CSV table of C-alpha atoms in Angstrom, one decimal:
chain,number,residue,atom,x,y,z
A,1286,UNK,CA,-9.0,-17.5,-10.1
A,1287,UNK,CA,-12.2,-16.2,-11.8
A,1288,UNK,CA,-10.3,-13.4,-13.5
A,1289,UNK,CA,-7.7,-15.9,-14.8
A,1290,UNK,CA,-10.4,-18.2,-16.2
A,1291,UNK,CA,-12.0,-15.2,-17.9
A,1292,UNK,CA,-8.8,-14.0,-19.4
A,1293,UNK,CA,-8.0,-17.6,-20.5
A,1294,UNK,CA,-11.4,-17.6,-22.4
A,1295,UNK,CA,-10.5,-14.3,-24.0
A,1296,UNK,CA,-7.3,-15.8,-25.3
A,1297,UNK,CA,-9.0,-18.8,-26.7
A,1298,UNK,CA,-11.5,-16.5,-28.4
A,1299,UNK,CA,-8.7,-14.5,-29.8
A,1300,UNK,CA,-9.8,-11.2,-28.2
A,1301,UNK,CA,-6.5,-10.9,-26.4
A,1302,UNK,CA,-3.2,-12.5,-27.4
A,1303,UNK,CA,-1.8,-13.5,-24.0
A,1304,UNK,CA,-2.1,-12.6,-20.4
A,1305,UNK,CA,0.0,-12.5,-17.3
A,1306,UNK,CA,-0.3,-11.9,-13.6
A,1307,UNK,CA,1.8,-9.2,-11.9
A,1308,UNK,CA,0.5,-9.9,-8.4
A,1309,UNK,CA,-2.7,-10.5,-6.5
A,1310,UNK,CA,-5.5,-8.7,-8.3
A,1311,UNK,CA,-3.2,-7.3,-11.0
A,1312,UNK,CA,-3.2,-8.7,-14.5
A,1313,UNK,CA,-1.7,-7.7,-17.8
A,1314,UNK,CA,-2.7,-8.7,-21.4
A,1315,UNK,CA,-2.0,-7.8,-24.9
A,1316,UNK,CA,-4.5,-7.2,-27.7
A,1317,UNK,CA,-4.4,-6.3,-31.4
A,1318,UNK,CA,-5.2,-2.8,-32.5
A,1319,UNK,CA,-8.0,-3.9,-34.8
A,1320,UNK,CA,-9.8,-5.8,-32.1
A,1321,UNK,CA,-10.1,-3.0,-29.5
A,1322,UNK,CA,-13.8,-2.4,-30.1
A,1323,UNK,CA,-14.5,-6.1,-29.7
A,1324,UNK,CA,-12.4,-6.1,-26.5
A,1325,UNK,CA,-14.3,-3.2,-25.1
A,1326,UNK,CA,-17.7,-4.8,-25.8
A,1327,UNK,CA,-16.6,-8.1,-24.3
A,1328,UNK,CA,-15.3,-6.3,-21.1
A,1329,UNK,CA,-18.5,-4.3,-20.8
A,1330,UNK,CA,-20.6,-7.4,-21.1
A,1331,UNK,CA,-18.5,-9.0,-18.4
A,1332,UNK,CA,-19.3,-6.0,-16.1
A,1333,UNK,CA,-15.8,-4.5,-16.1
A,1334,UNK,CA,-15.3,-0.8,-15.3
A,1335,UNK,CA,-12.8,1.4,-17.2
A,1336,UNK,CA,-10.9,3.4,-14.7
A,1337,UNK,CA,-8.4,4.8,-17.3
A,1338,UNK,CA,-6.6,4.7,-20.6
A,1339,UNK,CA,-2.9,5.5,-20.6
A,1340,UNK,CA,-0.8,6.4,-23.6
A,1341,UNK,CA,2.9,5.7,-23.5
A,1342,UNK,CA,5.3,7.0,-26.2
A,1343,UNK,CA,7.7,4.1,-27.0
A,1344,UNK,CA,9.6,5.8,-29.8
A,1345,UNK,CA,8.3,4.1,-33.0
A,1346,UNK,CA,5.0,3.1,-31.5
A,1347,UNK,CA,2.5,4.2,-29.0
A,1348,UNK,CA,1.4,1.8,-26.3
A,1349,UNK,CA,-2.2,2.3,-25.2
A,1350,UNK,CA,-2.9,0.7,-21.8
A,1351,UNK,CA,-6.6,0.1,-21.2
A,1352,UNK,CA,-7.0,-0.3,-17.5
A,1353,UNK,CA,-10.1,-2.4,-16.8
A,1354,UNK,CA,-11.5,-3.2,-13.4
A,1355,UNK,CA,-13.2,-6.5,-13.0
A,1356,UNK,CA,-14.6,-7.0,-9.5
A,1357,UNK,CA,-11.6,-5.3,-7.8
A,1358,UNK,CA,-8.9,-6.8,-10.1
A,1359,UNK,CA,-7.2,-4.5,-12.5
A,1360,UNK,CA,-6.5,-5.8,-16.0
A,1361,UNK,CA,-4.1,-3.7,-18.0
A,1362,UNK,CA,-4.6,-4.5,-21.7
A,1363,UNK,CA,-1.8,-3.2,-23.9
A,1364,UNK,CA,-2.4,-2.3,-27.5
A,1365,UNK,CA,0.4,-1.2,-29.9
A,1366,UNK,CA,-0.4,1.6,-32.3
A,1367,UNK,CA,2.1,2.6,-35.0
A,1368,UNK,CA,3.3,6.2,-34.8
A,1369,UNK,CA,3.3,6.8,-38.6
A,1370,UNK,CA,-0.5,6.5,-38.7
A,1371,UNK,CA,-1.7,6.5,-35.1
A,1372,UNK,CA,-5.3,5.3,-35.4
A,1373,UNK,CA,-7.5,3.1,-33.3
A,1374,UNK,CA,-11.2,2.6,-32.8
A,1375,UNK,CA,-12.9,4.7,-30.1
A,1376,UNK,CA,-14.6,2.7,-27.3
A,1377,UNK,CA,-16.9,5.4,-26.2
A,1378,UNK,CA,-20.0,3.5,-27.3
A,1379,UNK,CA,-19.2,0.7,-24.8
A,1380,UNK,CA,-17.7,3.1,-22.2
A,1381,UNK,CA,-19.0,6.8,-22.3
A,1382,UNK,CA,-16.3,7.6,-19.7
A,1383,UNK,CA,-13.7,6.9,-22.3
A,1384,UNK,CA,-14.5,10.2,-24.1
A,1385,UNK,CA,-12.4,12.3,-21.7
A,1386,UNK,CA,-9.5,9.8,-21.8
A,1387,UNK,CA,-9.5,9.6,-25.6
A,1388,UNK,CA,-9.8,13.4,-26.1
A,1389,UNK,CA,-6.8,13.8,-23.7
A,1390,UNK,CA,-4.7,11.3,-25.6
A,1391,UNK,CA,-5.7,12.9,-28.9
A,1392,UNK,CA,-4.6,16.3,-28.0
A,1393,UNK,CA,-1.5,15.3,-26.0
A,1394,UNK,CA,-0.2,12.5,-28.2
A,1395,UNK,CA,-2.1,12.8,-31.5
A,1396,UNK,CA,-3.6,9.3,-31.5
A,1397,UNK,CA,-6.8,9.4,-33.6
A,1398,UNK,CA,-9.8,7.6,-32.2
A,1399,UNK,CA,-12.2,6.6,-35.0
A,1400,UNK,CA,-15.8,7.1,-33.9
A,1401,UNK,CA,-15.0,9.5,-31.1
A,1402,UNK,CA,-18.1,11.7,-31.0
A,1403,UNK,CA,-16.5,15.1,-30.3
A,1404,UNK,CA,-12.8,15.0,-31.1
A,1405,UNK,CA,-12.3,18.5,-29.7
A,1406,UNK,CA,-9.7,19.9,-27.3
A,1407,UNK,CA,-10.4,19.3,-23.6
A,1408,UNK,CA,-7.4,20.8,-21.8
A,1409,UNK,CA,-5.3,22.7,-24.3
A,1410,UNK,CA,-6.2,26.2,-25.5
A,1411,UNK,CA,-8.2,26.4,-28.7
A,1412,UNK,CA,-5.3,28.2,-30.5
A,1413,UNK,CA,-2.7,25.5,-29.6
A,1414,UNK,CA,-1.0,24.5,-32.8
A,1415,UNK,CA,-2.2,21.3,-34.4
A,1416,UNK,CA,1.3,19.9,-35.0
A,1417,UNK,CA,2.4,20.3,-31.4
A,1418,UNK,CA,1.6,17.2,-29.3
A,1419,UNK,CA,3.1,18.1,-25.9
A,1420,UNK,CA,3.3,14.7,-24.3
A,1421,UNK,CA,5.2,13.0,-27.2
A,1422,UNK,CA,8.8,12.1,-26.4
A,1423,UNK,CA,11.2,14.0,-28.7
B,929,UNK,CA,-25.0,30.4,-20.8
B,930,UNK,CA,-21.4,30.1,-19.4
B,931,UNK,CA,-21.1,28.7,-15.8
B,932,UNK,CA,-17.4,29.4,-15.2
B,933,UNK,CA,-14.4,29.4,-15.7
B,934,UNK,CA,-14.7,32.3,-13.2
B,935,UNK,CA,-18.0,32.3,-11.4
B,936,UNK,CA,-19.2,33.5,-8.0
B,937,UNK,CA,-20.5,30.0,-7.1
B,938,UNK,CA,-17.3,28.2,-8.2
B,939,UNK,CA,-14.1,28.0,-6.2
B,940,UNK,CA,-12.1,26.6,-9.1
B,941,UNK,CA,-11.9,27.3,-12.8
B,942,UNK,CA,-13.9,25.0,-15.0
B,943,UNK,CA,-16.2,26.0,-17.8
B,944,UNK,CA,-19.6,24.4,-18.0
B,945,UNK,CA,-21.5,25.6,-21.0
B,946,UNK,CA,-25.2,25.5,-20.2
B,947,UNK,CA,-27.8,25.4,-22.9
B,948,UNK,CA,-31.0,26.8,-21.5
B,949,UNK,CA,-34.6,27.4,-22.5
B,950,UNK,CA,-35.8,30.0,-20.0
B,951,UNK,CA,-35.0,28.6,-16.5
B,952,UNK,CA,-34.6,25.0,-17.8
B,953,UNK,CA,-31.2,23.5,-18.6
B,954,UNK,CA,-31.5,21.5,-21.8
B,955,UNK,CA,-27.9,20.6,-22.3
B,956,UNK,CA,-24.4,21.1,-20.9
B,957,UNK,CA,-20.8,20.8,-22.0
B,958,UNK,CA,-17.6,20.7,-19.9
B,959,UNK,CA,-14.3,22.3,-20.8
B,960,UNK,CA,-11.2,22.1,-18.6
B,961,UNK,CA,-7.6,23.1,-18.7
B,962,UNK,CA,-7.6,26.5,-16.9
B,963,UNK,CA,-5.3,25.3,-14.2
B,964,UNK,CA,-3.0,23.0,-16.2
B,965,UNK,CA,0.4,22.8,-14.6
B,966,UNK,CA,2.1,20.1,-16.5
B,967,UNK,CA,2.5,17.6,-13.7
B,968,UNK,CA,2.6,14.3,-15.8
B,969,UNK,CA,5.1,16.0,-18.2
B,970,UNK,CA,7.3,17.3,-15.4
B,971,UNK,CA,7.4,13.9,-13.7
B,972,UNK,CA,9.1,12.4,-16.7
B,973,UNK,CA,11.9,14.8,-16.0
B,974,UNK,CA,12.3,14.6,-12.2
B,975,UNK,CA,13.8,12.0,-9.8
B,976,UNK,CA,11.3,9.8,-8.0
B,977,UNK,CA,11.5,11.5,-4.6
B,978,UNK,CA,10.8,14.9,-6.3
B,979,UNK,CA,8.0,13.4,-8.2
B,980,UNK,CA,6.5,12.4,-4.8
B,981,UNK,CA,6.4,16.1,-3.8
B,982,UNK,CA,4.9,17.0,-7.1
B,983,UNK,CA,2.2,14.3,-6.8
B,984,UNK,CA,0.9,15.7,-3.6
B,985,UNK,CA,0.6,19.1,-5.3
B,986,UNK,CA,-1.8,17.8,-7.9
B,987,UNK,CA,-4.4,18.9,-5.5
B,988,UNK,CA,-4.2,20.4,-2.0
B,989,UNK,CA,-7.4,18.7,-0.8
B,990,UNK,CA,-6.6,15.2,-1.8
B,991,UNK,CA,-2.9,15.6,-1.2
B,992,UNK,CA,-2.4,12.5,1.0
B,993,UNK,CA,-4.3,10.3,-1.5
B,994,UNK,CA,-1.9,11.4,-4.3
B,995,UNK,CA,1.3,11.0,-2.4
B,996,UNK,CA,0.2,7.7,-1.0
B,997,UNK,CA,-0.8,6.4,-4.4
B,998,UNK,CA,2.3,7.5,-6.1
B,999,UNK,CA,4.5,6.1,-3.3
B,1000,UNK,CA,2.8,2.7,-3.3
B,1001,UNK,CA,3.1,2.4,-7.1
B,1002,UNK,CA,6.9,3.1,-7.0
B,1003,UNK,CA,7.3,0.8,-4.0
B,1004,UNK,CA,5.6,-2.0,-5.9
B,1005,UNK,CA,8.0,-1.6,-8.8
B,1006,UNK,CA,10.9,-1.5,-6.4
B,1007,UNK,CA,9.6,-4.5,-4.5
B,1008,UNK,CA,9.7,-2.6,-1.2
B,1009,UNK,CA,7.5,-3.6,1.7
B,1010,UNK,CA,6.7,-0.5,3.9
B,1011,UNK,CA,7.0,-1.1,7.7
B,1012,UNK,CA,3.6,-1.7,9.3
B,1013,UNK,CA,3.8,1.3,11.5
B,1014,UNK,CA,4.3,3.5,8.4
B,1015,UNK,CA,1.3,2.0,6.8
B,1016,UNK,CA,-0.8,2.9,9.9
B,1017,UNK,CA,0.5,6.4,9.9
B,1018,UNK,CA,-0.3,6.8,6.2
B,1019,UNK,CA,-3.9,5.6,6.8
B,1020,UNK,CA,-4.2,7.9,9.8
B,1021,UNK,CA,-3.3,10.9,7.7
B,1022,UNK,CA,-5.4,9.7,4.8
B,1023,UNK,CA,-8.5,9.4,6.9
B,1024,UNK,CA,-7.9,12.8,8.6
B,1025,UNK,CA,-7.6,14.2,5.1
B,1026,UNK,CA,-10.9,12.6,4.1
B,1027,UNK,CA,-12.6,14.1,7.2
B,1028,UNK,CA,-11.1,17.5,6.3
B,1029,UNK,CA,-12.1,17.2,2.7
B,1030,UNK,CA,-15.7,16.0,3.3
B,1031,UNK,CA,-16.2,18.8,5.9
B,1032,UNK,CA,-14.9,21.3,3.4
B,1033,UNK,CA,-17.5,20.1,0.9
B,1034,UNK,CA,-20.4,19.9,3.4
B,1035,UNK,CA,-19.6,23.5,4.4
B,1036,UNK,CA,-19.4,24.6,0.8
B,1037,UNK,CA,-22.7,22.8,0.1
B,1038,UNK,CA,-24.4,24.7,2.9
B,1039,UNK,CA,-23.0,27.9,1.4
B,1040,UNK,CA,-24.3,27.0,-2.1
B,1041,UNK,CA,-27.7,26.4,-0.6
B,1042,UNK,CA,-27.7,29.8,0.9
B,1043,UNK,CA,-27.4,28.4,4.5
B,1044,UNK,CA,-24.3,30.3,5.6
B,1045,UNK,CA,-24.7,29.7,9.4
B,1046,UNK,CA,-24.3,26.0,8.8
B,1047,UNK,CA,-21.4,26.7,6.5
B,1048,UNK,CA,-19.5,28.5,9.3
B,1049,UNK,CA,-20.3,25.9,11.9
B,1050,UNK,CA,-19.1,23.1,9.7
B,1051,UNK,CA,-15.9,24.9,8.8
B,1052,UNK,CA,-15.2,25.7,12.5
B,1053,UNK,CA,-15.3,22.0,13.1
B,1054,UNK,CA,-13.0,21.4,10.1
B,1055,UNK,CA,-10.5,23.7,11.7
B,1056,UNK,CA,-10.0,21.2,14.6
B,1057,UNK,CA,-9.0,18.6,12.0
B,1058,UNK,CA,-6.6,21.1,10.3
B,1059,UNK,CA,-5.0,21.8,13.6
B,1060,UNK,CA,-4.6,18.1,14.3
B,1061,UNK,CA,-3.0,17.6,10.9
B,1062,UNK,CA,-0.7,20.5,11.5
B,1063,UNK,CA,0.5,19.0,14.8
B,1064,UNK,CA,1.0,15.7,13.2
B,1065,UNK,CA,2.8,16.7,10.0
B,1066,UNK,CA,3.9,20.3,10.5
B,1067,UNK,CA,1.6,21.4,7.7
B,1068,UNK,CA,-2.1,22.4,7.4
B,1069,UNK,CA,-2.3,21.3,3.8
B,1070,UNK,CA,0.4,19.5,1.7
B,1071,UNK,CA,1.2,17.4,4.6
B,1072,UNK,CA,4.3,15.9,2.9
B,1073,UNK,CA,4.3,13.0,5.5
B,1074,UNK,CA,4.8,10.3,2.9
B,1075,UNK,CA,8.3,9.4,1.8
B,1076,UNK,CA,9.3,6.5,-0.5
B,1077,UNK,CA,9.5,3.5,1.7
B,1078,UNK,CA,7.5,4.9,4.6
B,1079,UNK,CA,6.7,8.2,6.3
B,1080,UNK,CA,8.7,11.1,7.4
B,1081,UNK,CA,7.5,11.6,11.0
B,1082,UNK,CA,6.5,9.4,13.8
B,1083,UNK,CA,3.4,9.8,16.0
B,1084,UNK,CA,4.2,9.9,19.7
B,1085,UNK,CA,1.8,9.5,22.7
B,1086,UNK,CA,1.2,13.2,23.0
B,1087,UNK,CA,0.2,13.6,19.4
B,1088,UNK,CA,-2.0,10.5,19.5
B,1089,UNK,CA,-3.8,12.0,22.4
B,1090,UNK,CA,-4.3,15.3,20.5
B,1091,UNK,CA,-5.7,13.5,17.5
B,1092,UNK,CA,-8.0,11.4,19.7
B,1093,UNK,CA,-9.3,14.6,21.3
B,1094,UNK,CA,-9.9,16.3,18.0
B,1095,UNK,CA,-11.7,13.2,16.6
B,1096,UNK,CA,-14.1,13.0,19.5
B,1097,UNK,CA,-14.8,16.7,19.3
B,1098,UNK,CA,-15.5,16.4,15.6
B,1099,UNK,CA,-17.8,13.4,16.2
B,1100,UNK,CA,-19.8,15.3,18.8
B,1101,UNK,CA,-20.0,18.3,16.6
B,1102,UNK,CA,-21.2,16.3,13.6
B,1103,UNK,CA,-23.8,14.5,15.7
B,1104,UNK,CA,-25.3,18.0,16.4
B,1105,UNK,CA,-25.6,18.6,12.6
B,1106,UNK,CA,-27.4,15.4,11.7
B,1107,UNK,CA,-30.8,16.9,12.6
B,1108,UNK,CA,-30.1,19.9,10.4
B,1109,UNK,CA,-28.9,17.8,7.4
B,1110,UNK,CA,-31.8,15.4,7.7
B,1111,UNK,CA,-34.6,17.7,8.6
B,1112,UNK,CA,-34.0,21.3,7.9
B,1113,UNK,CA,-36.4,22.8,5.4
B,1114,UNK,CA,-33.8,24.8,3.5
B,1115,UNK,CA,-31.5,21.8,3.1
B,1116,UNK,CA,-34.2,19.5,1.9
B,1117,UNK,CA,-35.8,22.1,-0.4
B,1118,UNK,CA,-32.5,22.7,-2.1
B,1119,UNK,CA,-31.2,19.1,-2.4
B,1120,UNK,CA,-34.0,16.5,-2.3
B,1121,UNK,CA,-34.8,15.3,-5.8
B,1122,UNK,CA,-32.2,17.7,-7.3
B,1123,UNK,CA,-29.7,16.4,-9.8
B,1124,UNK,CA,-30.8,12.7,-9.5
B,1125,UNK,CA,-28.4,10.1,-10.9
B,1126,UNK,CA,-29.9,6.7,-11.4
B,1127,UNK,CA,-28.0,3.5,-10.5
B,1128,UNK,CA,-27.9,2.5,-14.2
B,1129,UNK,CA,-26.5,5.9,-15.3
B,1130,UNK,CA,-24.0,5.9,-12.5
B,1131,UNK,CA,-22.6,2.6,-13.6
B,1132,UNK,CA,-22.8,3.5,-17.3
B,1133,UNK,CA,-21.0,6.8,-16.9
B,1134,UNK,CA,-18.3,5.2,-14.7
B,1135,UNK,CA,-18.6,7.7,-11.8
B,1136,UNK,CA,-16.7,7.0,-8.6
B,1137,UNK,CA,-16.5,7.7,-4.9
B,1138,UNK,CA,-19.4,9.2,-3.0
B,1139,UNK,CA,-21.2,10.1,-6.2
B,1140,UNK,CA,-21.3,6.4,-7.1
B,1141,UNK,CA,-22.2,5.3,-3.6
B,1142,UNK,CA,-25.0,7.8,-3.3
B,1143,UNK,CA,-26.6,6.1,-6.4
B,1144,UNK,CA,-26.8,2.8,-4.7
B,1145,UNK,CA,-23.6,1.1,-5.8
B,1146,UNK,CA,-21.4,-0.4,-3.0
B,1147,UNK,CA,-18.0,0.2,-4.4
B,1148,UNK,CA,-15.0,1.6,-2.4
B,1149,UNK,CA,-11.3,0.8,-3.3
B,1150,UNK,CA,-10.6,0.4,0.4
B,1151,UNK,CA,-13.0,-2.6,0.4
B,1152,UNK,CA,-12.9,-3.9,-3.2
B,1153,UNK,CA,-9.2,-3.7,-3.9
B,1154,UNK,CA,-7.7,-3.2,-0.3
B,1155,UNK,CA,-4.3,-1.6,0.0
B,1156,UNK,CA,-2.2,-0.6,3.0
B,1157,UNK,CA,-3.8,-2.0,6.2
B,1158,UNK,CA,-7.4,-1.4,5.3
B,1159,UNK,CA,-8.2,-5.1,5.3
B,1160,UNK,CA,-7.4,-5.1,9.0
B,1161,UNK,CA,-9.7,-2.2,9.9
B,1162,UNK,CA,-13.4,-2.2,10.5
B,1163,UNK,CA,-15.5,0.3,8.7
B,1164,UNK,CA,-18.8,0.3,6.7
B,1165,UNK,CA,-19.0,1.4,3.1
B,1166,UNK,CA,-21.8,4.0,3.1
B,1167,UNK,CA,-24.4,3.5,0.4
B,1168,UNK,CA,-27.6,5.4,-0.2
B,1169,UNK,CA,-30.3,4.7,-2.9
B,1170,UNK,CA,-31.8,8.2,-3.5
B,1171,UNK,CA,-29.1,9.3,-6.0
B,1172,UNK,CA,-29.9,13.0,-5.5
B,1173,UNK,CA,-27.7,15.9,-4.3
B,1174,UNK,CA,-28.9,15.3,-0.7
B,1175,UNK,CA,-27.8,11.6,-0.9
B,1176,UNK,CA,-24.4,12.7,-2.1
B,1177,UNK,CA,-24.0,15.1,0.8
B,1178,UNK,CA,-25.3,12.5,3.3
B,1179,UNK,CA,-22.9,9.8,2.1
B,1180,UNK,CA,-20.1,12.2,2.8
B,1181,UNK,CA,-21.5,13.1,6.2
B,1182,UNK,CA,-21.7,9.4,7.2
B,1183,UNK,CA,-18.3,8.6,5.7
B,1184,UNK,CA,-16.8,11.3,7.9
B,1185,UNK,CA,-18.1,9.3,10.9
B,1186,UNK,CA,-16.7,6.1,9.5
B,1187,UNK,CA,-13.3,7.8,9.0
B,1188,UNK,CA,-13.3,8.9,12.6
B,1189,UNK,CA,-14.0,5.2,13.5
B,1190,UNK,CA,-10.9,4.2,11.4
B,1191,UNK,CA,-8.8,6.9,13.0
B,1192,UNK,CA,-9.6,5.6,16.5
B,1193,UNK,CA,-8.8,2.1,15.5
B,1194,UNK,CA,-5.5,3.1,14.0
B,1195,UNK,CA,-4.5,4.9,17.2
B,1196,UNK,CA,-5.4,1.9,19.2
B,1197,UNK,CA,-3.6,-0.7,17.1
B,1198,UNK,CA,-0.6,1.1,15.7
B,1199,UNK,CA,2.3,-1.3,16.2
B,1200,UNK,CA,5.7,-0.1,17.3
B,1201,UNK,CA,8.7,-0.2,14.9
B,1202,UNK,CA,10.5,1.6,12.1
B,1203,UNK,CA,8.7,4.2,10.1
B,1204,UNK,CA,10.6,3.8,6.9
B,1205,UNK,CA,12.9,1.6,4.9
B,1206,UNK,CA,15.4,2.9,2.3
B,1207,UNK,CA,14.3,2.6,-1.3
B,1208,UNK,CA,17.3,2.2,-3.6
B,1209,UNK,CA,17.3,2.7,-7.4
B,1210,UNK,CA,13.9,1.9,-9.0
B,1211,UNK,CA,14.4,-1.0,-11.4
B,1212,UNK,CA,12.8,-1.5,-14.8
B,1213,UNK,CA,9.1,-2.3,-14.4
B,1214,UNK,CA,5.6,-1.0,-14.2
B,1215,UNK,CA,2.7,-0.9,-11.7
B,1216,UNK,CA,-0.8,0.3,-11.5
B,1217,UNK,CA,-2.2,1.0,-8.1
B,1218,UNK,CA,-5.1,2.9,-6.7
B,1219,UNK,CA,-6.5,4.4,-3.5
B,1220,UNK,CA,-9.9,5.7,-2.4
B,1221,UNK,CA,-9.3,9.4,-2.3
B,1222,UNK,CA,-12.0,11.6,-0.6
B,1223,UNK,CA,-13.5,12.1,-4.1
B,1224,UNK,CA,-13.3,8.4,-5.1
B,1225,UNK,CA,-11.0,6.1,-6.9
B,1226,UNK,CA,-7.6,7.6,-7.7
B,1227,UNK,CA,-5.3,5.6,-10.1
B,1228,UNK,CA,-1.6,5.9,-10.8
B,1229,UNK,CA,0.3,4.0,-13.5
B,1230,UNK,CA,4.1,4.3,-13.5
B,1231,UNK,CA,6.5,2.8,-16.0
B,1232,UNK,CA,10.1,2.7,-15.2
B,1233,UNK,CA,13.1,1.9,-17.5
B,1234,UNK,CA,15.5,1.8,-14.5
B,1235,UNK,CA,16.5,5.4,-15.2
B,1236,UNK,CA,16.5,7.9,-12.3
B,1237,UNK,CA,13.3,9.5,-13.6
B,1238,UNK,CA,10.0,7.7,-14.4
B,1239,UNK,CA,9.4,7.0,-18.1
B,1240,UNK,CA,5.7,7.7,-17.8
B,1241,UNK,CA,3.4,8.6,-15.0
B,1242,UNK,CA,-0.3,8.5,-15.6
B,1243,UNK,CA,-2.7,10.0,-13.0
B,1244,UNK,CA,-6.5,9.4,-13.3
B,1245,UNK,CA,-8.2,11.5,-10.7
B,1246,UNK,CA,-11.7,10.8,-9.5
B,1247,UNK,CA,-13.0,14.2,-10.7
B,1248,UNK,CA,-12.5,13.2,-14.4
B,1249,UNK,CA,-15.4,10.7,-14.6
B,1250,UNK,CA,-17.4,12.6,-12.0
B,1251,UNK,CA,-17.4,15.9,-13.9
B,1252,UNK,CA,-18.1,13.9,-17.1
B,1253,UNK,CA,-21.4,13.0,-15.6
B,1254,UNK,CA,-22.3,16.7,-15.0
B,1255,UNK,CA,-24.1,17.1,-18.4
B,1256,UNK,CA,-26.4,14.2,-17.6
B,1257,UNK,CA,-27.2,15.5,-14.1
B,1258,UNK,CA,-27.8,19.0,-15.3
B,1259,UNK,CA,-30.3,18.1,-18.0
B,1260,UNK,CA,-33.8,19.3,-17.2
B,1261,UNK,CA,-32.4,21.0,-14.0
B,1262,UNK,CA,-33.4,24.6,-13.1
B,1263,UNK,CA,-30.6,27.2,-13.5
B,1264,UNK,CA,-30.9,28.0,-9.8
B,1265,UNK,CA,-30.0,24.4,-8.9
B,1266,UNK,CA,-26.8,24.3,-11.1
B,1267,UNK,CA,-24.4,25.4,-8.3
B,1268,UNK,CA,-25.8,22.8,-5.8
B,1269,UNK,CA,-25.7,20.0,-8.4
B,1270,UNK,CA,-22.1,20.8,-9.5
B,1271,UNK,CA,-21.1,21.2,-5.9
B,1272,UNK,CA,-22.6,17.8,-5.0
B,1273,UNK,CA,-20.2,16.2,-7.4
B,1274,UNK,CA,-17.4,17.7,-5.3
B,1275,UNK,CA,-15.3,18.4,-8.4
B,1276,UNK,CA,-11.6,19.1,-7.8
B,1277,UNK,CA,-10.6,20.9,-10.9
B,1278,UNK,CA,-7.0,21.1,-10.0
B,1279,UNK,CA,-7.0,17.3,-9.8
B,1280,UNK,CA,-8.4,17.0,-13.3
B,1281,UNK,CA,-5.9,19.4,-14.8
B,1282,UNK,CA,-2.4,18.1,-15.0
B,1283,UNK,CA,-0.7,18.3,-18.3
B,1284,UNK,CA,0.7,21.1,-20.4
B,1285,UNK,CA,4.0,21.9,-22.1
B,1286,UNK,CA,5.6,24.8,-20.3
B,1287,UNK,CA,8.5,25.5,-22.6
B,1288,UNK,CA,8.3,25.9,-26.3
């Protein structure tokens, strides 16, 4: 119930657009690309952890899924990012752990994170061609 | 100064670039990717049951955690409830896996401290667990006991007795070592006050598992977000406040004893019944689930479009946040302490390396 109240507040503040419940302790929500930094700050202040960020290639768009953990409940917040100019704010200042997640998505999908301190390769070899983003769907 | 990707004191390939002033580490940087096998990429091209076999190959030492986590994610999408007996068998294997994994690390830790006698004694004990796992599943590693909808093999009375015997032997053996771990001069000199991670930093950096719990945070997926039958079992979440390498080893030592407690309860309470149900076609949908792997929180996200293969599988292994904390832990450390500090994180590099494109 607490998580639902919290998500309801986020909707009224406009940080997320809508939310749903998948099952006990599993919630989903949608957020605007331009409000990701605000979302991360709000979650951090609420004491949420960030277990992962997932990138899904949906064809014309990328869907970034920010998996937040609030007291044992997982909240998957989905953010659409256009494929033409894939750009979104980095949340590393609120969550240092996001650095590895964002660097992985950058090299595998080519989504640029503005403000990512070291946008360097993490897994791929240094001579991997810049145009080749291996996890994109063809 | 490079520490890895190939180094005498490292069993797996990772590069930690150390910046040093004399014997003092002033900075560190992590680079991975030396054992990329393209697992997330391959999973988008394989049917679900083959993905399961691939999941348990992400890492040989957390194999049960991976197959269990993948299976329960797919089962959630498919709306399948696993028979209770299968859940108990999964937990039994998972906890034996944790005992095996923690003993592996404790032995390795002794080796890194230069205490090879202890290393050999601990690994001899670990061998008992390996034998029990082989009897139960047919395999020493890569148990392959999980199948979608349940488990592949049942546990009969004879096997249960063999596991009980192994568990009590390991418990007795471990109790012998507690004096060494708590009082031996070598152990204390090499680990007390070494690589200390404060509670604030542990939370800020998002570390998980024994690393988090050794810094005073009570957080375990089995308790905080219970899955399978963990909410019916009694166990303590081991927490220590010291935050140093010693605390990280001691948390694992005590957790091993807790796992043995769980194993005994599972053997006592395992209900009779089926060990699997059929899982038909996986419908459109998505699920995020997690388990407490030996190294901490393991998360799987699966998206299905109803096709025979998953649309996307995301694996976040516990080593990713934990190795990310290495630069903070290593700052101001002595070069001689680097292997013990990195070892105390129990990094599983294979786990952290999953994706690459194999065909051009």
